[in-house]
XYZ file of C-alpha atoms in Angstrom:
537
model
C 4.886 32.457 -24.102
C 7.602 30.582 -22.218
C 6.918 27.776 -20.532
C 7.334 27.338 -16.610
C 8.103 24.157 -14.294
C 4.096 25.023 -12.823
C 2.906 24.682 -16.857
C 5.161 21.492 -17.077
C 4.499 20.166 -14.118
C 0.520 20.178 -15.478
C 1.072 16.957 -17.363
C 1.318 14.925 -13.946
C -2.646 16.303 -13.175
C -5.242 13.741 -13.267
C -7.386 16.378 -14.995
C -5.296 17.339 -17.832
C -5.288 15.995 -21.314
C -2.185 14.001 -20.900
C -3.935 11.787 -18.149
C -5.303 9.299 -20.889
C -3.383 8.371 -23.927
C -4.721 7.781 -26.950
C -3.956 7.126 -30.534
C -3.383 10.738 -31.835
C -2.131 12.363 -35.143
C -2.099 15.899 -33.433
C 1.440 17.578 -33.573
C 3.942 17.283 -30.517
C 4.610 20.208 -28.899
C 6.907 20.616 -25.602
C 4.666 19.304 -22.875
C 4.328 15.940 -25.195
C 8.459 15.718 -24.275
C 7.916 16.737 -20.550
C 5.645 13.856 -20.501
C 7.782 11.487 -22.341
C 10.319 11.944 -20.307
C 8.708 11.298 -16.673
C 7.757 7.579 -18.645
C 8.624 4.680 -16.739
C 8.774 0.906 -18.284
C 7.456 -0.929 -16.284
C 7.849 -4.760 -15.827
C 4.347 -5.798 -17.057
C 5.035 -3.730 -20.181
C 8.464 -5.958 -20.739
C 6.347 -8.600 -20.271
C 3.600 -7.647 -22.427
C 6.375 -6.894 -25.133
C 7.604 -10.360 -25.014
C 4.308 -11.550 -25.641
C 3.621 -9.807 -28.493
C 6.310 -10.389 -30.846
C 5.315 -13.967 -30.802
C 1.749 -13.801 -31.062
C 0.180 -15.422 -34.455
C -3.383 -14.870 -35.773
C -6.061 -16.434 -33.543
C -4.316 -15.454 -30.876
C -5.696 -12.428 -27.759
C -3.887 -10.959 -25.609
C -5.977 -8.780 -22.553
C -4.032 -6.067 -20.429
C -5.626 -6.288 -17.605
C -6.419 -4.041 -14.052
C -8.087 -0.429 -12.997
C -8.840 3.192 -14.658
C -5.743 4.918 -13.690
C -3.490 1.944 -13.889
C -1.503 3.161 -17.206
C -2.920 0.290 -19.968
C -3.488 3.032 -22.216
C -0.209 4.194 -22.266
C 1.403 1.237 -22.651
C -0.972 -0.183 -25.280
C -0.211 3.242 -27.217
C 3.364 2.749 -26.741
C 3.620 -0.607 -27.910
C 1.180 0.317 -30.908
C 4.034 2.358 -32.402
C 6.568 -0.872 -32.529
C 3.869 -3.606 -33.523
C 0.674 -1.692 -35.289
C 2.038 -3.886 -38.320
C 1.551 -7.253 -37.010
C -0.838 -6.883 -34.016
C -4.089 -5.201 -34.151
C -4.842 -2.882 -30.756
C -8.090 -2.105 -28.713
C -7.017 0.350 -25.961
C -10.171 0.281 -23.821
C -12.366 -2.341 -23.976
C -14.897 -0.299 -22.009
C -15.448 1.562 -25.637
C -17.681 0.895 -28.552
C -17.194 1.680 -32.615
C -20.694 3.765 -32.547
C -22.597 5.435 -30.330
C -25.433 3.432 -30.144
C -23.485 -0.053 -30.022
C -22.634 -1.037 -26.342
C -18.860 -1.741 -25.121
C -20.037 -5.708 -25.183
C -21.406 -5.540 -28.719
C -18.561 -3.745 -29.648
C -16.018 -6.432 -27.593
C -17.994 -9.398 -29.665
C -16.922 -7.301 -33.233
C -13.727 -7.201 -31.822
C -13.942 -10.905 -32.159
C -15.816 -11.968 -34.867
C -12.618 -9.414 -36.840
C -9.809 -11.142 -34.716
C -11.224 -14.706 -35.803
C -11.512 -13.961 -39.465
C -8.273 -11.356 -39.459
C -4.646 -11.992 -40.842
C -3.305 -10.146 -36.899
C -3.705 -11.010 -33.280
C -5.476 -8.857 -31.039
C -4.315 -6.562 -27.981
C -6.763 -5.669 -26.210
C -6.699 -2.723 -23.027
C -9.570 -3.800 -20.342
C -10.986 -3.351 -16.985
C -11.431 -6.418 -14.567
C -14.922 -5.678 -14.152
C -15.659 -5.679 -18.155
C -13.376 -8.896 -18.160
C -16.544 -10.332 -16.084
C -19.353 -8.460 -17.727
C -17.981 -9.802 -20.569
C -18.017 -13.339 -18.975
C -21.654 -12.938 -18.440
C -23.287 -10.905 -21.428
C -21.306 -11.867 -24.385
C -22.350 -13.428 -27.445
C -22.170 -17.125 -26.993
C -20.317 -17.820 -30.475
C -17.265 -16.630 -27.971
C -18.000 -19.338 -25.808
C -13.714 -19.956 -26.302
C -13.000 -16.481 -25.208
C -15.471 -15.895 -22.408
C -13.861 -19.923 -21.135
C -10.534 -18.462 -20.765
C -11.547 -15.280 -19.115
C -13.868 -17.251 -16.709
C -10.826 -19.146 -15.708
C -8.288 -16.269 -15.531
C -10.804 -14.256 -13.524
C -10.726 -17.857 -10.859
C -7.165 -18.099 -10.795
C -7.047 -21.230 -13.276
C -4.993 -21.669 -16.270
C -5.939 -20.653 -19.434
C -6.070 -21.671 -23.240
C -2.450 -21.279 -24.818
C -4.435 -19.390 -27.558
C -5.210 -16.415 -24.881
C -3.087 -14.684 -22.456
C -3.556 -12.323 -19.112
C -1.533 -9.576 -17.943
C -3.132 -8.179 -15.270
C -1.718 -5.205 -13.210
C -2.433 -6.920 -9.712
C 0.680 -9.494 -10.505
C 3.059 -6.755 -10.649
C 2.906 -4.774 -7.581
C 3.791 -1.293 -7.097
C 4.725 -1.771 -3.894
C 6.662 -4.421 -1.706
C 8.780 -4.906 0.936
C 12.630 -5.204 -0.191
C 15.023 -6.172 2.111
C 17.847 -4.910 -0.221
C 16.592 -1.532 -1.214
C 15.640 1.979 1.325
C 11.996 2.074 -0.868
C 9.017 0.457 -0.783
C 8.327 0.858 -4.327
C 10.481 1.061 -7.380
C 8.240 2.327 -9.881
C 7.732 5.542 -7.248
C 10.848 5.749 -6.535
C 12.096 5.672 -10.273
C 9.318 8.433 -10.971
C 10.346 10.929 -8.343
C 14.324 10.648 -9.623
C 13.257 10.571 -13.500
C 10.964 14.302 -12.233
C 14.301 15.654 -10.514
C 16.648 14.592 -12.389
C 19.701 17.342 -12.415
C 20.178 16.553 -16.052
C 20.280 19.232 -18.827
C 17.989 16.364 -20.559
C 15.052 16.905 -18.292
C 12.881 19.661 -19.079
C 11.228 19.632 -15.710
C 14.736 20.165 -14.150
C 15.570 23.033 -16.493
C 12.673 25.236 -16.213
C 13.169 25.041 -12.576
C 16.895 26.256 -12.942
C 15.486 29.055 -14.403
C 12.688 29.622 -11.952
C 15.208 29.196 -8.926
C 17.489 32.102 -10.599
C 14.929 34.413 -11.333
C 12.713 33.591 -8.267
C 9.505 33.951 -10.048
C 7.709 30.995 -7.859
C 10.123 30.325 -4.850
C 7.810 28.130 -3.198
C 7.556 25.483 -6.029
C 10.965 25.794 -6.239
C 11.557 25.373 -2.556
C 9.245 22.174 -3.338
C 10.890 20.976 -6.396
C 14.065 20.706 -4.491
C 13.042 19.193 -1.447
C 11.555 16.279 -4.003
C 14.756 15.893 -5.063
C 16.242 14.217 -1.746
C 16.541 10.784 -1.366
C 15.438 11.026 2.158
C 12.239 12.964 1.326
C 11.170 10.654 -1.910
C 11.551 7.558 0.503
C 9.699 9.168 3.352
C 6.879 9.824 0.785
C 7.141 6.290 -0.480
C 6.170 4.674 3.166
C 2.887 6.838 3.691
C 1.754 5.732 0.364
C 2.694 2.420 1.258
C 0.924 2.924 5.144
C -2.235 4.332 2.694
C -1.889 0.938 0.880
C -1.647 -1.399 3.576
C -3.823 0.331 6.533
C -6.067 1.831 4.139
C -6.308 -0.561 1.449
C -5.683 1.484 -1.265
C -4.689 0.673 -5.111
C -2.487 3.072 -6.017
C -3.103 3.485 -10.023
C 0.244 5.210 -11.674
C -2.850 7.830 -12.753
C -3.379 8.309 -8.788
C 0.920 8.442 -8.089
C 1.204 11.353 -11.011
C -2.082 13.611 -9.652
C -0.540 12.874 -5.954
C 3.097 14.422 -7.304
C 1.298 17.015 -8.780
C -0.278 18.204 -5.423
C 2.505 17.914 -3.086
C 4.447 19.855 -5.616
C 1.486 22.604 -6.458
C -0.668 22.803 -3.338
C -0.940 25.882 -1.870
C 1.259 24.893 0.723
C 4.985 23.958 1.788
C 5.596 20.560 0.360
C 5.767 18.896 4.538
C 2.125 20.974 4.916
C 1.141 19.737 1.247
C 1.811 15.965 1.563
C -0.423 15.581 5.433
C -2.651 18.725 4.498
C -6.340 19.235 3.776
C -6.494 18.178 -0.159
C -9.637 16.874 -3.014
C -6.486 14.389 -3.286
C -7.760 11.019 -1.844
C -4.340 10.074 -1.497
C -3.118 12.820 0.641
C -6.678 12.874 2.744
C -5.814 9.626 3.590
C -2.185 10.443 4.633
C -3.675 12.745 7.458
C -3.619 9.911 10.068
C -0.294 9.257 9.918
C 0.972 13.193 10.321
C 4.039 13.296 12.046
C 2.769 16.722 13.467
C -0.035 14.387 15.703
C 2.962 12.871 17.401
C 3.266 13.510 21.228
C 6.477 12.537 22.490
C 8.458 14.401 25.558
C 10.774 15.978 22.980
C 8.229 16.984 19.888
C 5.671 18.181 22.799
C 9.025 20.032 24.846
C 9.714 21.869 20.875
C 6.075 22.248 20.179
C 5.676 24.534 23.734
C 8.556 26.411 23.090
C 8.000 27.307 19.605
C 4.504 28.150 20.578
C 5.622 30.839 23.556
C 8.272 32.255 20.706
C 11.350 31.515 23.172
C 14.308 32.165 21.470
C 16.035 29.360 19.619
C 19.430 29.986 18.450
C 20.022 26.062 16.638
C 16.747 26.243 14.928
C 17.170 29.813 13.577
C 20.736 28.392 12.289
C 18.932 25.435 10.845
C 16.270 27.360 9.035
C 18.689 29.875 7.670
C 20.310 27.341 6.101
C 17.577 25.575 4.293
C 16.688 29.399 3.358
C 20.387 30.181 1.448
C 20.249 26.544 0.120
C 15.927 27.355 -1.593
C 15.123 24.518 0.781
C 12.211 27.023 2.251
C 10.763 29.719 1.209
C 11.402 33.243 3.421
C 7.496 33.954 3.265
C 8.849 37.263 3.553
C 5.985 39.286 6.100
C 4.943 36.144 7.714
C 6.188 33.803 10.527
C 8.312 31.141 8.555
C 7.059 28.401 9.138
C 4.585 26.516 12.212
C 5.524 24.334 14.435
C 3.170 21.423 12.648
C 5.134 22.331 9.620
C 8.455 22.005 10.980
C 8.009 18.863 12.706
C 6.541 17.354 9.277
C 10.218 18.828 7.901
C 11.898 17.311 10.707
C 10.488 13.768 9.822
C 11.713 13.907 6.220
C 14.551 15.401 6.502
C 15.257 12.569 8.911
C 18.084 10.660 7.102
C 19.139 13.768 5.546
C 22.504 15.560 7.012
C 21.906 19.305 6.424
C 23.186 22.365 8.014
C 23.366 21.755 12.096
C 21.701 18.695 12.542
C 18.717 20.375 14.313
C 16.449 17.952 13.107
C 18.489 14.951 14.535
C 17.646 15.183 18.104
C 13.844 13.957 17.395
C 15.590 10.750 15.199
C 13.922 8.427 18.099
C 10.344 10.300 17.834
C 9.768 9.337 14.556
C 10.493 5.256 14.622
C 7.777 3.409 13.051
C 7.753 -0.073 15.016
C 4.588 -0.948 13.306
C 5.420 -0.928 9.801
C 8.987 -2.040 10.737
C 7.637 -5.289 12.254
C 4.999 -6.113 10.503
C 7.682 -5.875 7.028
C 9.740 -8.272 9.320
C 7.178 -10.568 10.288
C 5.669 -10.802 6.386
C 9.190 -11.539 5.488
C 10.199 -14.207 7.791
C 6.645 -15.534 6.536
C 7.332 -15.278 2.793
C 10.934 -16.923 3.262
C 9.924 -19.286 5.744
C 11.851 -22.754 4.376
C 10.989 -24.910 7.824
C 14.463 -24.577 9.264
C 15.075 -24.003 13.081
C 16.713 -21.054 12.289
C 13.084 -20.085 10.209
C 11.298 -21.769 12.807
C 13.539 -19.618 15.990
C 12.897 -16.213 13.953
C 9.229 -16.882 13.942
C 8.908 -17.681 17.688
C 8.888 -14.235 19.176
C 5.961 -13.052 16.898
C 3.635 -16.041 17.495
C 4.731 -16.688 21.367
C 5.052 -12.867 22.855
C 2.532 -11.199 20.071
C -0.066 -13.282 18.273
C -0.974 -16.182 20.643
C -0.997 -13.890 23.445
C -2.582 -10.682 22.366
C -5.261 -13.673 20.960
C -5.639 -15.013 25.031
C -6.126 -10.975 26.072
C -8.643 -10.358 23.722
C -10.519 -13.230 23.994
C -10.238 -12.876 27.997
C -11.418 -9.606 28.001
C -13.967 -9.945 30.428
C -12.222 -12.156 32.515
C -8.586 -10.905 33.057
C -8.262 -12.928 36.321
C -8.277 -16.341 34.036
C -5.295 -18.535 34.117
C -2.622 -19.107 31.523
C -3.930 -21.457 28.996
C -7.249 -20.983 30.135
C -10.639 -19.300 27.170
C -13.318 -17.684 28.375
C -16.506 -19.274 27.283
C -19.087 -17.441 28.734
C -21.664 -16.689 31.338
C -24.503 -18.714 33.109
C -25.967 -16.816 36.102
C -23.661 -15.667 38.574
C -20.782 -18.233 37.107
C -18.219 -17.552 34.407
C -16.931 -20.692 32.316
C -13.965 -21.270 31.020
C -11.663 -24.317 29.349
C -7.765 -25.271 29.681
C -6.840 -24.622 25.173
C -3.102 -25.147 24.101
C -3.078 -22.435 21.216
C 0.383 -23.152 19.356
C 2.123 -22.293 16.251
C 1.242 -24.531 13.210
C 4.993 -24.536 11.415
C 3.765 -27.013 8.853
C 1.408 -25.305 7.451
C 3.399 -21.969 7.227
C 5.498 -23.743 4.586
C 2.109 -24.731 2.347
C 0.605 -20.695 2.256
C 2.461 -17.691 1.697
C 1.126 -14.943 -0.080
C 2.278 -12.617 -2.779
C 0.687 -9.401 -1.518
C 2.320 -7.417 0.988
C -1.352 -6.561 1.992
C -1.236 -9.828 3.992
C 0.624 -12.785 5.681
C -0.770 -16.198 6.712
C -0.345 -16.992 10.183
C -0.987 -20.949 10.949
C -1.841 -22.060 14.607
C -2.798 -25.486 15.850
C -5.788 -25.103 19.309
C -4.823 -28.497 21.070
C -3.521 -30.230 17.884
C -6.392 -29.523 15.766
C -5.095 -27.838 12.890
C -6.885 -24.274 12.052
C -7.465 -22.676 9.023
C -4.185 -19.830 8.044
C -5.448 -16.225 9.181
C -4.917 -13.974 7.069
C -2.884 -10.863 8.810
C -2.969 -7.699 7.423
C -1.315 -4.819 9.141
C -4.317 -3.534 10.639
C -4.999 -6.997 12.852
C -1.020 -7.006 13.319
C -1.880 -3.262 14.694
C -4.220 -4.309 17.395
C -2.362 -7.118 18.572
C 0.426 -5.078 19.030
C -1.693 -2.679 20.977
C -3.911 -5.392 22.639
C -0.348 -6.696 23.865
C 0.327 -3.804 26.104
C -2.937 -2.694 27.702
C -5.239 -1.162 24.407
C -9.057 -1.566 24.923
C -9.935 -2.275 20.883
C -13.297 0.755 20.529
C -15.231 1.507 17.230
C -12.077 2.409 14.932
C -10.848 -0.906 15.181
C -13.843 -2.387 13.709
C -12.108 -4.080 10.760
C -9.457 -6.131 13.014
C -11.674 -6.900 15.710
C -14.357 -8.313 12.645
C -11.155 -10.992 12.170
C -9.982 -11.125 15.563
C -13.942 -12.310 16.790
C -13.426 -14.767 14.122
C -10.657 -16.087 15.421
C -11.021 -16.865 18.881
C -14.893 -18.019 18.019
C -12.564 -21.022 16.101
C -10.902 -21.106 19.493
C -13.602 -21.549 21.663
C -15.493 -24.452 19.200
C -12.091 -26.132 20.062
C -12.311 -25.137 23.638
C -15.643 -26.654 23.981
C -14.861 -30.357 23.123
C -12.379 -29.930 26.180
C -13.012 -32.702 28.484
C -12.041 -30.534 31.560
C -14.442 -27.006 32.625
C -13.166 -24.208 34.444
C -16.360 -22.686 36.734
C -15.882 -19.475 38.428
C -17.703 -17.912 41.152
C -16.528 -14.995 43.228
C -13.503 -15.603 41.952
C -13.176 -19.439 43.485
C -12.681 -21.719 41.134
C -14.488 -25.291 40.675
C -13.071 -27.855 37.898
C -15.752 -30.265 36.089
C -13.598 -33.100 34.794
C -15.468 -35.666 32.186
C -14.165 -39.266 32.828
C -16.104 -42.762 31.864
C -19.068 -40.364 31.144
C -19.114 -39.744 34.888
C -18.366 -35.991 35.377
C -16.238 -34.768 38.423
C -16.626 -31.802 40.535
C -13.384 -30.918 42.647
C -10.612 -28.483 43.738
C -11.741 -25.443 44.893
C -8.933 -22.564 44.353
């Protein structure tokens, strides 16, 4: 039977056979090549490579990270270049018998290693790193030392060595490059390749010309634009940040494999209902949930089935170009659908241009300042011009959204002023300077995009860096221009709370008390231990 891009594309599934790799003598048949070819080296494998061509006896080296994060396949890989001179565990969770546990089976690992002519690679999970730490034999004591310190962030014996998955990021923000993510990026061109090399980009030729599945071709090719790949990339980096989601290359291939096989159009696909935790997640940030004048103005008229002659151009053309399926019988396409086209097609220039006009509904300031704001953070050298570039975000966003919220229930407060609290009928509160801390900006930046550390000094005492993620950067934003934070936000507002309790301790030492009543207000001024009561405002 001849294969077809659908039986190809099978290989990307996280339930098919080619999800794991494993040390196999079985003969290579065609979807072994479709799957070489999608292969990606990554930097931790060039790494890892380095490693082992100088490893000598005695010495371990642990690939480190999730399920799903591709150790097997690089530990498989690497097997074929240096199964000579390096003995290779692939998964460490995995034991030589059934009835010997993966820790028994770790400390045979080791006794072999110790009294072995090769060094040892060995494939393994964080959490077995620790188990391991914790229930191994203690004639290891060397080996469970150096994991104990790699899993604490300390140095380790020259004798052992860590590559762990977390240090190389699949996604970051790159001020030199339209993607988020390289390795996704690289993944989605290697798939769509229009090379007579790829497999994946033949058998869809020859679907396209015979029209046997037009809507995974219609898929395929929309997969294929630049536009549409990096569109993709920044929801899976949204899932990532707002979500806080590791994104295994397991979980990347299975998400592929849905947008490109749902039942659906590939817009529908990547927002729709899906058992793909990836895509369930990408729901909440559906351009389809968007209500601007223009989207809602195109939503109504779509809806009554008033005649459009630009869109009907539009369509056509993606049509003649296998850009969309006719669904001959049915109504082409929903307005939800369309708008989700719309918004990847965005930096596309097809047919008319119909798309263009909603170019403005579609911004992202969120993501677009928070990347900003994280960079200016992570480049910050203490120069003015570091120092000036930073201003706006701590000044107009941070220290203010931080006054709002923690003046919640006292708007009427003055600038400068903290709410402390209630006694009776009278509301307290104390005169705090909350300022930027650039000092300590310089002394903690972080390597995860998940984060930035923002430093502020409460009347010259020095606080503790906050850690920002985007969603705290979210509700500041929104606290900024009139947002009440409600039960969704309960993550930010966890940190927020923290935050402006640090305040108020601070706030409290203040030699000077705001009282209101009825909206008069009394200051209580500590002097010489004698405390004094005066102007009434």
């Amino acid at each position: 039977m001849d294969l077809t891009l659908r039986d190809a594309l099978c290989v990307l599934s996280k339930a098919s056979p080619f999800s794991v790799k494993t040390l196999s003598d079985k003969p290579r048949d065609s979807l072994d090549d479709a799957k070489d070819w999608l292969y990606i080296e990554q930097d931790i494998e060039r790494d890892f490579r380095k490693i082992l061509s100088t490893l000598v006896p005695g010495e371990i080296v642990f690939l480190c990270g999730s399920s799903g994060d591709g150790k097997s396949e690089i530990l498989a890989r690497c097997h074929e270049q240096y199964r000579n001179r390096v003995r290779f565990h692939l998964d460490g969770t995995h034991s030589f018998s059934p009835r010997q546990s993966a820790i028994d089976a770790l400390d045979q690992l080791f006794d072999e290693s110790h009294a072995g002519s090769k060094p040892l690679a060995v494939g393994i999970n964080i959490g077995m790193l620790a188990n391991y730490c914790k229930e191994g034999a203690s004639r290891h004591s060397l080996v469970k030392y150096a994991i104990e310190n790699f899993l604490n962030g300390k140095n380790t014996d020259t004798a052992y060595h860590f590559f762990d998955f977390e240090n190389y990021p699949k996604f970051q923000f790159n001020t030199n490059s339209d993607s988020h993510s390289k390795f996704a990026k690289q993944l989605m061109m290697r798939l769509t390749e229009p090379s007579d090399k790829n497999p994946f980009y033949v058998l869809s030729q020859k679907d396209d010309l015979e029209q046997t599945d037009p809507l995974l071709s219609a898929n395929f090719k929309l997969l294929a634009l630049g536009c549409v790949q990096n569109a993709i990339i920044e929801n899976m980096f949204k899932v990532r940040l707002i979500k806080d989601k590791f994104i295994t290359a397991r979980a990347l291939l299975d998400f592929i494999y849905q947008l490109l096989l749902g039942n659906k159009y590939l817009p529908d696909n990547l927002f729709g209902a899906s058992d793909n935790e990836l895509i369930q997640r990408m729901g909440d940030f559906d351009p389809a949930l968007l209500h601007t004048r223009a989207l809602d103005q195109f939503l109504l008229r779509f809806e009554l089935g008033l005649p459009n002659v630009e869109l009907s151009v539009f369509i056509d053309h993606l049509q003649k170009n296998r850009l969309m399926p006719e669904f001959k019988g049915e109504v082409a396409v929903g307005a939800g659908s369309l708008i989700r086209l719309f918004y990847l097609l965005l930096d596309q220039s097809i047919g008319n241009n119909f798309h263009h006009q909603f170019t403005e509904d579609f911004v992202d300031e969120l993501l677009d300042g928070y990347s900003k704001v994280w960079l200016l953070h992570n480049d910050y050298d203490g120069s003015s011009e570091a120092k000036l570039a930073l201003r706006p975000f701590y000044g107009n966003e941070l220290i203010n959204g931080i006054y709002r919220y923690a003046n919640r229930n006292a708007p009427w407060l003055q600038k400068g002023e903290v709410f402390l609290g209630k006694s009776g009928a009278l509301q307290l509160a104390a005169p705090v300077e909350v300022k930027v801390n650039f000092a300590s900006i310089q002394c903690k930046t972080s390597a995860s995009v998940s984060r930035f550390w923002a430093s502020l000094k409460v009347s010259d005492k020095e606080l503790e860096p906050i850690a920002v993620n985007l969603n705290l950067f979210e509700l500041i934003f929104k606290l900024n221009r009139g947002y009440r934070p409600n039960k969704y936000d309960k993550s930010a507002v966890v940190l927020l709370d923290e935050l402006v309790e640090k305040i108020r301790e601070v706030a409290k030492q203040s030699s000077v008390l705001k009282i209101y009543e009825n909206r008069r207000c009394y200051t209580a001024r500590l002097d010489d231990d004698m405390i004094e009561i005066g102007g009434v405002a």
